Amino acid sequence: MKILQIDHIGVAVNSIAAGKGFWSDVLGLEFAGEETVAAQKVKTAFFPVGQSEVELLESTATDGPIAKFIEKKGEGIQHVAFRVDNIEAALSELKHKGVRLIDESPRMGAGGAKIAFLHPQATHGVLVELCER
Ligand code: ZN
């Protein structure tokens, strides 16, 4: 498994409209667009930082994973995504190492990326996403 870089940091917000001002106006990051991923009940907004980006996540449904996260923990960093060269190979390697996975095989994320989540119980509390673009 080869991790190439941090792909993005996912930040759960109640509202992208209300939350994006800090990242664009205060920090001066470029707002690179929004995308809704219906399957994950989430709307995302992207702010590139070098080769990585901050990704704001707003739930589109009260039972979505982001809504549940905010209900439990409030707004804040929800996951860290590492870009890998081969996500299938990475998942199979992690499985062999006994790492508990949320996704045994990749699914489609924002921007057409292949993504998969590791279980936070296996990572000392960090929701880790693997991502291949
Ligand atoms: Zn992500």
Coordinates of C-alpha atoms and ligand atoms in Angstrom, one line a residue:
M1 CA 0.0 0.0 0.0
K2 CA 1.3 3.4 -0.9
I3 CA -0.2 6.6 0.6
L4 CA 0.6 9.5 -1.7
Q5 CA -0.6 12.4 0.3
I6 CA -3.5 13.8 2.4
D7 CA -6.2 14.1 -0.2
H8 CA -8.6 16.1 1.9
I9 CA -9.9 16.8 5.4
G10 CA -13.6 16.4 5.8
V11 CA -15.3 19.0 8.0
A12 CA -18.9 18.5 9.1
V13 CA -20.9 21.8 9.1
N14 CA -24.6 22.6 9.8
S15 CA -24.7 24.7 6.7
I16 CA -22.2 25.2 3.9
A17 CA -23.7 28.7 3.2
A18 CA -23.0 29.7 6.8
G19 CA -19.7 27.9 7.1
K20 CA -17.8 28.7 3.9
G21 CA -17.2 32.4 4.8
F22 CA -14.5 31.4 7.3
W23 CA -12.6 29.3 4.8
S24 CA -12.9 31.6 1.8
D25 CA -13.2 35.2 3.3
V26 CA -11.2 34.9 6.5
L27 CA -8.5 32.4 5.5
G28 CA -8.5 33.4 1.8
L29 CA -8.8 29.9 0.4
E30 CA -10.2 29.5 -3.1
F31 CA -13.8 28.1 -3.2
A32 CA -13.6 25.5 -5.9
G33 CA -17.2 24.4 -6.1
E34 CA -19.9 22.3 -4.6
E35 CA -21.2 18.8 -5.3
T36 CA -24.1 16.7 -3.9
V37 CA -23.4 13.0 -3.4
A38 CA -26.9 11.7 -3.1
A39 CA -25.9 8.2 -2.1
Q40 CA -24.2 9.6 1.0
K41 CA -26.8 12.2 1.7
V42 CA -24.2 14.9 1.7
K43 CA -23.5 18.2 -0.1
T44 CA -19.7 19.0 -0.3
A45 CA -17.8 22.2 -0.9
F46 CA -14.1 22.2 -1.8
F47 CA -11.3 24.5 -0.8
P48 CA -8.0 23.5 -2.3
V49 CA -4.8 23.9 -0.2
G50 CA -1.8 23.0 -2.2
Q51 CA -2.3 19.4 -3.4
S52 CA -4.9 18.7 -0.7
E53 CA -8.2 20.3 0.1
V54 CA -10.6 21.2 2.9
E55 CA -14.0 19.6 2.2
L56 CA -17.0 21.0 4.0
L57 CA -19.8 18.4 4.4
E58 CA -23.5 19.4 4.9
S59 CA -26.1 16.7 5.4
T60 CA -29.0 16.6 2.9
A61 CA -31.1 14.4 5.2
T62 CA -31.7 14.2 8.9
D63 CA -30.7 10.5 8.9
G64 CA -27.5 11.0 6.9
P65 CA -24.0 10.2 8.4
I66 CA -23.1 13.9 8.7
A67 CA -26.3 14.7 10.5
K68 CA -25.6 11.9 12.9
F69 CA -22.0 13.0 13.4
I70 CA -23.1 16.6 14.3
E71 CA -25.8 15.3 16.6
K72 CA -23.2 13.3 18.6
K73 CA -20.1 15.5 18.4
G74 CA -21.1 18.9 17.0
E75 CA -19.5 20.6 14.0
G76 CA -15.9 19.8 13.3
I77 CA -13.3 17.5 11.6
Q78 CA -15.2 14.4 10.6
H79 CA -12.6 12.4 8.6
V80 CA -9.1 12.5 7.1
A81 CA -8.7 11.1 3.6
F82 CA -5.4 9.7 2.3
R83 CA -4.9 9.3 -1.4
V84 CA -3.6 5.9 -2.4
D85 CA -2.3 4.6 -5.7
N86 CA -4.4 1.5 -5.7
I87 CA -7.4 1.4 -3.4
E88 CA -8.4 -2.3 -4.0
A89 CA -4.8 -3.3 -3.1
A90 CA -4.8 -1.1 -0.1
L91 CA -8.1 -2.5 1.2
S92 CA -6.9 -6.1 0.7
E93 CA -3.6 -5.4 2.5
L94 CA -5.5 -3.7 5.5
K95 CA -7.9 -6.6 5.7
H96 CA -5.0 -9.1 5.8
K97 CA -3.5 -7.0 8.7
G98 CA -6.8 -7.4 10.6
V99 CA -8.0 -3.8 10.3
R100 CA -11.7 -3.4 10.6
L101 CA -13.2 -1.8 7.5
I102 CA -16.5 0.0 7.0
D103 CA -16.2 -0.5 3.2
E104 CA -14.8 -3.9 2.1
S105 CA -14.8 -2.6 -1.5
P106 CA -14.6 1.0 -2.9
R107 CA -17.6 3.2 -3.6
M108 CA -18.0 6.4 -5.6
G109 CA -17.3 9.6 -3.8
A110 CA -17.3 13.3 -4.8
G111 CA -15.4 14.1 -7.9
G112 CA -15.7 10.6 -9.3
A113 CA -13.1 9.3 -6.8
K114 CA -13.1 5.8 -5.5
I115 CA -13.3 5.9 -1.7
A116 CA -13.5 3.5 1.3
F117 CA -13.7 4.1 5.0
L118 CA -11.8 2.3 7.8
H119 CA -13.6 1.7 11.0
P120 CA -12.7 4.3 13.8
Q121 CA -12.3 1.5 16.3
A122 CA -9.3 0.3 14.3
T123 CA -7.7 3.8 14.1
H124 CA -7.8 5.1 17.6
G125 CA -10.9 7.2 16.9
V126 CA -10.1 8.8 13.6
L127 CA -12.4 8.1 10.7
V128 CA -9.9 7.4 7.9
E129 CA -10.9 7.5 4.3
L130 CA -8.8 6.0 1.5
C131 CA -9.3 7.7 -1.9
E132 CA -8.0 7.0 -5.4
R133 CA -8.4 9.6 -8.1
Ligands
ZN1 ZN -13.9 12.5 2.2

